[in-house]
Coordinates of N, CA and C in Angstrom, one line a residue:
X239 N 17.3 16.6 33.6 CA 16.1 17.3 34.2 C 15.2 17.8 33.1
X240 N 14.2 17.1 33.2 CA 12.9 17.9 32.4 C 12.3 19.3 32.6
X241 N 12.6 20.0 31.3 CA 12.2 21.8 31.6 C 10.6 21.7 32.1
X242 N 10.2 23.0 32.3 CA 9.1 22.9 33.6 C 8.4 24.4 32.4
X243 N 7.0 23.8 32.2 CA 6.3 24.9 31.3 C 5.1 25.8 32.7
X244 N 5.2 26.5 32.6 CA 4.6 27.6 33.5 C 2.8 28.2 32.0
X245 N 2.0 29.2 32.8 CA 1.3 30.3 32.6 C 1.0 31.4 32.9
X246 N 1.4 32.5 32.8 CA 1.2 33.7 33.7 C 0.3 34.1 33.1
X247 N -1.1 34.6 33.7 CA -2.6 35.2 33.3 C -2.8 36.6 34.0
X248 N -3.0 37.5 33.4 CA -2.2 38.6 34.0 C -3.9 39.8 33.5
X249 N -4.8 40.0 34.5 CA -5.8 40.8 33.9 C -6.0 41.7 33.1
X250 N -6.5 41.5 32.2 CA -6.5 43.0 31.3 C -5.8 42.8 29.6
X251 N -4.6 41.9 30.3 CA -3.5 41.9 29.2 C -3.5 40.4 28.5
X252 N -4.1 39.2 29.5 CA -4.0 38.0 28.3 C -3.0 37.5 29.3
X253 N -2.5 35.9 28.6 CA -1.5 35.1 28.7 C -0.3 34.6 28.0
X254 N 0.5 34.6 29.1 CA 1.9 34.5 28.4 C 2.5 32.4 29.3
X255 N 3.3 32.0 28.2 CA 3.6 30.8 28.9 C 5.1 30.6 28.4
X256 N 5.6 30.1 29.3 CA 7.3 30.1 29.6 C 7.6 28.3 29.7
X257 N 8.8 28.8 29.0 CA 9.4 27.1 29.8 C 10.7 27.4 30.3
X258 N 10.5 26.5 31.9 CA 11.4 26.9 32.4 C 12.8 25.9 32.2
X259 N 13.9 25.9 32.9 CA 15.5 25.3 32.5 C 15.8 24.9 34.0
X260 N 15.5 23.7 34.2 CA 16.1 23.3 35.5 C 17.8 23.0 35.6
X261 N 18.2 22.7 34.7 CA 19.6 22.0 34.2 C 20.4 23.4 34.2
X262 N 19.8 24.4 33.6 CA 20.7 25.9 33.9 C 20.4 26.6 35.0
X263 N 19.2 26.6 36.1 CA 19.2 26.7 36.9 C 18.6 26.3 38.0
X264 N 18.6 25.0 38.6 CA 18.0 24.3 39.5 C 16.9 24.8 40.7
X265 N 17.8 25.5 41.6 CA 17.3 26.2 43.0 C 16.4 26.8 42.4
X266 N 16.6 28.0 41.4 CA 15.6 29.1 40.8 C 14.2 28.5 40.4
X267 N 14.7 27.1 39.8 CA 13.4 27.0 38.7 C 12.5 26.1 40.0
X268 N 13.2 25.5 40.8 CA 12.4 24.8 42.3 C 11.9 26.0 42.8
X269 N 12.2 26.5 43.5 CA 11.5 27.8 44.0 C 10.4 28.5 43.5
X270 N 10.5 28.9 42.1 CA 9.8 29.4 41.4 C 8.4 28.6 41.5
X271 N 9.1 27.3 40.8 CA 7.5 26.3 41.4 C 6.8 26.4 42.4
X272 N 7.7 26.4 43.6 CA 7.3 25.9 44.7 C 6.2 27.1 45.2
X273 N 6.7 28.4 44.9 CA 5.8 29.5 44.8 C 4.6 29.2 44.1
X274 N 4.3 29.1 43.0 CA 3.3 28.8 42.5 C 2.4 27.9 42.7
X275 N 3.0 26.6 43.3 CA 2.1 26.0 43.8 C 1.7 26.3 45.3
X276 N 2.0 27.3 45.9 CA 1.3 27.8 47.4 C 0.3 29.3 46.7
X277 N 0.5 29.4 45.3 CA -0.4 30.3 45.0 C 0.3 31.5 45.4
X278 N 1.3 31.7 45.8 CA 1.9 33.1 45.4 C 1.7 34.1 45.2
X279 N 1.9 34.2 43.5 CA 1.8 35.5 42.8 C 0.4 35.2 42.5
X280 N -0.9 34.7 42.9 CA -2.5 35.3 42.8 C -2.3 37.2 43.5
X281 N -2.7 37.8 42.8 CA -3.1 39.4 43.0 C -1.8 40.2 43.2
X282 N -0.6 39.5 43.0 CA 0.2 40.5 43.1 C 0.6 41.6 41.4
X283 N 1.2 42.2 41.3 CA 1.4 43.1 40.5 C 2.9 43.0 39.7
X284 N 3.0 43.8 38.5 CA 3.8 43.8 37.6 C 4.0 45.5 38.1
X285 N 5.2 46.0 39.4 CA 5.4 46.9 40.1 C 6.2 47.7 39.0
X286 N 7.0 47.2 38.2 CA 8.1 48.0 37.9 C 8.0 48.0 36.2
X287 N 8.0 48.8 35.5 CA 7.7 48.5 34.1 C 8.6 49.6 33.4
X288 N 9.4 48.9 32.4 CA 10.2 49.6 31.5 C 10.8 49.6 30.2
X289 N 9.4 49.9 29.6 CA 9.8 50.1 27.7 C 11.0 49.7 27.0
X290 N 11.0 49.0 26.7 CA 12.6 48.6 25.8 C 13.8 47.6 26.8
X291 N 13.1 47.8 27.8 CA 14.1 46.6 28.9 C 13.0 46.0 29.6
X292 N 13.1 46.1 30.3 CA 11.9 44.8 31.3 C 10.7 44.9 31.7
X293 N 10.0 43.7 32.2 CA 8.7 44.1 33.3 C 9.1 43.5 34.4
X294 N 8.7 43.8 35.8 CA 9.0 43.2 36.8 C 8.0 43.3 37.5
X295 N 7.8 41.8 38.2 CA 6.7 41.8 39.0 C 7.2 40.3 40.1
X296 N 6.3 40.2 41.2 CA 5.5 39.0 42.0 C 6.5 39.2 43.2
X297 N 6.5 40.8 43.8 CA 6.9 41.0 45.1 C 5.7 42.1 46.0
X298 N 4.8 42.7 45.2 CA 3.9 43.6 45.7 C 2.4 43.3 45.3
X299 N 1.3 44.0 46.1 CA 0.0 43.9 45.9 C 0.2 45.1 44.9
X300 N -1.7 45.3 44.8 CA -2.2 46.6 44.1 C -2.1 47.9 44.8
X301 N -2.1 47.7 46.0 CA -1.7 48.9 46.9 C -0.3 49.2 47.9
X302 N 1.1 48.0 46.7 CA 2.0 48.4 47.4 C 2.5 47.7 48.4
X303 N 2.0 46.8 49.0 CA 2.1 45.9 50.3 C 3.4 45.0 49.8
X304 N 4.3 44.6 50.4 CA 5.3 44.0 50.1 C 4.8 42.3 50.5
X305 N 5.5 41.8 49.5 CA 5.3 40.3 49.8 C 6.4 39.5 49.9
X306 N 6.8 39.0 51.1 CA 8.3 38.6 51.5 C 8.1 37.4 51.0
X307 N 9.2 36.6 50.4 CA 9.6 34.9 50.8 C 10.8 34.9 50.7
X308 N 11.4 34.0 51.4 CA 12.9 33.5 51.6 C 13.9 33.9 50.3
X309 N 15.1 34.2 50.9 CA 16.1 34.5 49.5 C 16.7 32.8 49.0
X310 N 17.2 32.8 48.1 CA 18.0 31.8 47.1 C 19.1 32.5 47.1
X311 N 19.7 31.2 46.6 CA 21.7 31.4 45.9 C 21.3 31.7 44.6
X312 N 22.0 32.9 44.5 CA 22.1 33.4 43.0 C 22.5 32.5 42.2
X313 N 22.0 32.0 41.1 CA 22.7 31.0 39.8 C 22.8 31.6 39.0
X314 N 23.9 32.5 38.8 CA 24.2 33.5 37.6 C 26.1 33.3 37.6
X315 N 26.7 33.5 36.5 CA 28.4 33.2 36.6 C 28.8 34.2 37.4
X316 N 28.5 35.3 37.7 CA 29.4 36.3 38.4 C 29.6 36.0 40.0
X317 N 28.3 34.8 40.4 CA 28.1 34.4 41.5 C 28.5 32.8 41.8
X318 N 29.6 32.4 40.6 CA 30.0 30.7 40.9 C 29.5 30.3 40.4
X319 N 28.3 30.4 39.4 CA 27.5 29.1 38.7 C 27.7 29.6 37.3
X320 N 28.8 28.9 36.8 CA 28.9 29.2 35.0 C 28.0 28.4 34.5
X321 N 27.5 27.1 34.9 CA 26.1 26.7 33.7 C 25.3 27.4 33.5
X322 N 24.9 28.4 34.2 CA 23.9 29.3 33.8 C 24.4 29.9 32.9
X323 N 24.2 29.6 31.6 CA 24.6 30.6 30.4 C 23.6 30.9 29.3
X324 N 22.1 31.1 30.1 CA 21.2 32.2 29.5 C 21.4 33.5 29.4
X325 N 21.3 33.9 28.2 CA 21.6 35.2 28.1 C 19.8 35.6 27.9
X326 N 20.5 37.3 28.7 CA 19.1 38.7 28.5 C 18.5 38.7 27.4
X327 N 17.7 38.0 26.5 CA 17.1 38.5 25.6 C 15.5 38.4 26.0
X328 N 15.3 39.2 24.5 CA 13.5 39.4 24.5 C 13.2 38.3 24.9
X329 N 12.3 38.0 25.9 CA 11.2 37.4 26.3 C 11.9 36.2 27.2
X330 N 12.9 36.0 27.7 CA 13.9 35.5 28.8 C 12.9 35.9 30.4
X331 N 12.9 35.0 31.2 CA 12.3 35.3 32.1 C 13.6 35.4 33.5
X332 N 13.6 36.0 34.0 CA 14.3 36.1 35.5 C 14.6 36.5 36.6
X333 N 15.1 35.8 37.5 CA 15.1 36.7 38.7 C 15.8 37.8 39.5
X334 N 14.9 38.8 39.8 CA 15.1 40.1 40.2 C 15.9 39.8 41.8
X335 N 17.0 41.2 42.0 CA 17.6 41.1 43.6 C 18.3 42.1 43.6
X336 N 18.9 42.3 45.1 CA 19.4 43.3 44.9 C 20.4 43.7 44.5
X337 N 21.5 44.2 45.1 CA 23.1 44.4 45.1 C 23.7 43.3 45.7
X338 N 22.9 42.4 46.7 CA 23.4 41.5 46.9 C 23.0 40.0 45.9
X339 N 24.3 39.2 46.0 CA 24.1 38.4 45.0 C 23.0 37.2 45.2
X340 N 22.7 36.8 46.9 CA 22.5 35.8 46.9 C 20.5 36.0 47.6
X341 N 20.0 37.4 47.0 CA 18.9 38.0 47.6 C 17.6 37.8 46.6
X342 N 17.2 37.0 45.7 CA 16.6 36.8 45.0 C 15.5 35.6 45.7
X343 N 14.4 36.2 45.7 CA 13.2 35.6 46.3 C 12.1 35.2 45.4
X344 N 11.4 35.9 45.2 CA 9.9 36.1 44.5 C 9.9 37.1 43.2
X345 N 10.5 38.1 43.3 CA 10.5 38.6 42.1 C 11.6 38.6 41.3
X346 N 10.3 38.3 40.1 CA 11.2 38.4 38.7 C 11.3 39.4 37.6
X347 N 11.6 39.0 36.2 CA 11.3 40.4 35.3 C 11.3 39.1 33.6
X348 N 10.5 40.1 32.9 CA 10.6 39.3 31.8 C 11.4 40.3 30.9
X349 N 12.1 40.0 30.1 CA 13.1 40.7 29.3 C 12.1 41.0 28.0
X350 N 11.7 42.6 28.2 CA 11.2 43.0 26.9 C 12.2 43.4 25.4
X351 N 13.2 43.8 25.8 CA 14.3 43.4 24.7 C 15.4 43.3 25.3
X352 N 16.1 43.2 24.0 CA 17.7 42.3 24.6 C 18.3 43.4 25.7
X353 N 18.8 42.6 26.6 CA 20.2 43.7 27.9 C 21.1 42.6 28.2
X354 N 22.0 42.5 27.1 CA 23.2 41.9 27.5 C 24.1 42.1 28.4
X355 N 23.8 43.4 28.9 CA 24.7 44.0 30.4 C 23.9 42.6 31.5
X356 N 22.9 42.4 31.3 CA 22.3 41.2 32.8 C 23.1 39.8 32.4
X357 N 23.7 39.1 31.5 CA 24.1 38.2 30.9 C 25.2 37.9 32.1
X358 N 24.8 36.8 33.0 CA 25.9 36.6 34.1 C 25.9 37.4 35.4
X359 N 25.0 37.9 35.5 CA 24.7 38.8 36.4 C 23.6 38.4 37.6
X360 N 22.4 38.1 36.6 CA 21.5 37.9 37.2 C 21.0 36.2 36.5
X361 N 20.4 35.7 37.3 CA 19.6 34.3 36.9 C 18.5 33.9 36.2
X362 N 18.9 34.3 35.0 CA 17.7 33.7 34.1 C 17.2 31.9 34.2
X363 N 16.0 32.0 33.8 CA 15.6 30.6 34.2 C 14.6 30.3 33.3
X364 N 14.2 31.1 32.4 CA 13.4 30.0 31.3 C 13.2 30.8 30.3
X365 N 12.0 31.0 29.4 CA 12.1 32.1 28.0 C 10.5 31.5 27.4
X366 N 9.7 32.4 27.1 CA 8.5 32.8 26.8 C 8.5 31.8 25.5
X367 N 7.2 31.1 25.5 CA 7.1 29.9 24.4 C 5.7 31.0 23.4
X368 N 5.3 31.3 24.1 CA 3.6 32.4 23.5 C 3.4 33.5 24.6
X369 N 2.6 34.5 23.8 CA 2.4 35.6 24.4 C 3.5 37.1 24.3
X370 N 4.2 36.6 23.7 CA 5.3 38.1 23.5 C 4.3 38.9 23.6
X371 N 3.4 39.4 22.8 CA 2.7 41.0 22.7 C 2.4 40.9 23.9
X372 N 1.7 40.1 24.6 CA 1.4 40.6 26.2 C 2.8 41.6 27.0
X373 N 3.7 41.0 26.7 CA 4.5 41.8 27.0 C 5.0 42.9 26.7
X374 N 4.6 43.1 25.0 CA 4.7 44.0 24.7 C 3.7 45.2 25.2
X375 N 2.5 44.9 25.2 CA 1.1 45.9 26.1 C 1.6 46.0 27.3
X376 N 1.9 45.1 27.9 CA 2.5 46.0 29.5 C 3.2 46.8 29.6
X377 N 4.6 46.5 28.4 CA 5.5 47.4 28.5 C 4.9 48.6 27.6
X378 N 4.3 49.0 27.7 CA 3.6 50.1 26.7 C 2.4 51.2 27.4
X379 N 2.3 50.7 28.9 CA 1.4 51.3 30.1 C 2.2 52.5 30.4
X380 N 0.9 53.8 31.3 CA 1.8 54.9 31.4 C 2.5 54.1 32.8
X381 N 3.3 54.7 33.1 CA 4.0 54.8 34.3 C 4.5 55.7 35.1
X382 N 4.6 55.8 36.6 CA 4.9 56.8 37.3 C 6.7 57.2 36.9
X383 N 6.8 58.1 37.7 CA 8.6 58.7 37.4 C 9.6 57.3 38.4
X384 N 8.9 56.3 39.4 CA 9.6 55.2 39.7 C 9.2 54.3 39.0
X385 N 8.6 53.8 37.9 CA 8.6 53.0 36.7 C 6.9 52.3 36.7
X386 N 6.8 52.2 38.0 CA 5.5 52.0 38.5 C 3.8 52.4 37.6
X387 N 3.5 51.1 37.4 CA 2.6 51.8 36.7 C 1.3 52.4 36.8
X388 N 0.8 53.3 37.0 CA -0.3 54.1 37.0 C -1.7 53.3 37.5
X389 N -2.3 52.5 36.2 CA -3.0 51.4 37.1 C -2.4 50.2 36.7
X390 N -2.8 49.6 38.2 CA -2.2 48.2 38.6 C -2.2 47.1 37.3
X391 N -1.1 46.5 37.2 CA -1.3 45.5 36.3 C -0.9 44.1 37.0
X392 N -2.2 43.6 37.0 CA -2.1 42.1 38.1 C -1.9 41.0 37.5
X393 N -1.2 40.4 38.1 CA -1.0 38.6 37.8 C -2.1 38.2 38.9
X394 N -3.3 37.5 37.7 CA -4.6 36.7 38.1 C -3.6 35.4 39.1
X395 N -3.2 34.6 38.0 CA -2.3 33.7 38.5 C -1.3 33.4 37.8
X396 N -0.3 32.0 38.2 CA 0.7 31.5 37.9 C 0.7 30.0 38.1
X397 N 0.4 29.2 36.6 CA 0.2 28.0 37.2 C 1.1 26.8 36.7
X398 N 1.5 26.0 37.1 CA 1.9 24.9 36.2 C 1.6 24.5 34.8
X399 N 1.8 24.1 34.2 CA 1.1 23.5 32.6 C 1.7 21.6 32.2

């Protein structure tokens, strides 16, 4: 399988571009596409932001509005899939869920530094080729006491490359 290179253009803050790992995670990295190409994350937000661990976004508007798509099977080892053996580091892209293992839809998070506690946990699926500082500026916004940041930080888009 040929890795799959992404752009996230994100207002205010610039561009960051990823390549994604179909071979470590299949379902994830189809999905992921498949969102992008219905245009998806146009105007959703980077909801959840947190200094020294992650940014998380492409489940909410700017005013909070939830944006549903279908869950996936977790591809992470704690969930049956040992080829997944990306680990949590800086600038690792992946998908967010809940307590449940197999609840991962639309949102993701990009790993602002290492969290090896996520290593097998959760489904990483590709890692930042350019743009780290973008991530670093976002993670560097004020934020509310639920991680939320103050003002909105949007993903313009998400496109293929």
């Amino acid at each position: 399988m040929e890795n799959v290179n992404i752009k996230i253009t994100v207002r205010d803050f610039g561009e960051m571009t990823f390549e994604l790992y179909p071979e470590k995670a299949p379902k994830t990295v189809e999905n992921f596409t498949s969102l992008i190409k219905e245009n998806f994350f146009e105007g959703l937000i980077f909801h959840r932001i947190i200094a020294g661990f992650m940014i998380q976004g492409g489940g909410y508007d700017a005013i909070m509005n939830h944006k549903d798509a279908p869950s996936i099977k977790g591809e992470f080892k704690s969930n049956g899939f040992p080829q997944n053996d990306i680990k949590h580091k800086r600038g690792v892209i992946s998908m967010a869920r809940t307590m449940i293992p197999d609840s991962a839809s639309s949102q993701f998070f990009i790993m602002h530094e290492d969290a090896p506690h996520l290593d097998g946990e959760y489904a990483a699926f590709g890692a930042i080729t350019s743009g780290i500082e973008v991530v670093d500026a976002i993670a560097g916004v004020a934020t509310s006491y639920s991680d939320c940041p103050i003002t909105p930080v949007v993903i313009e888009k998400i496109e293929l490359i």
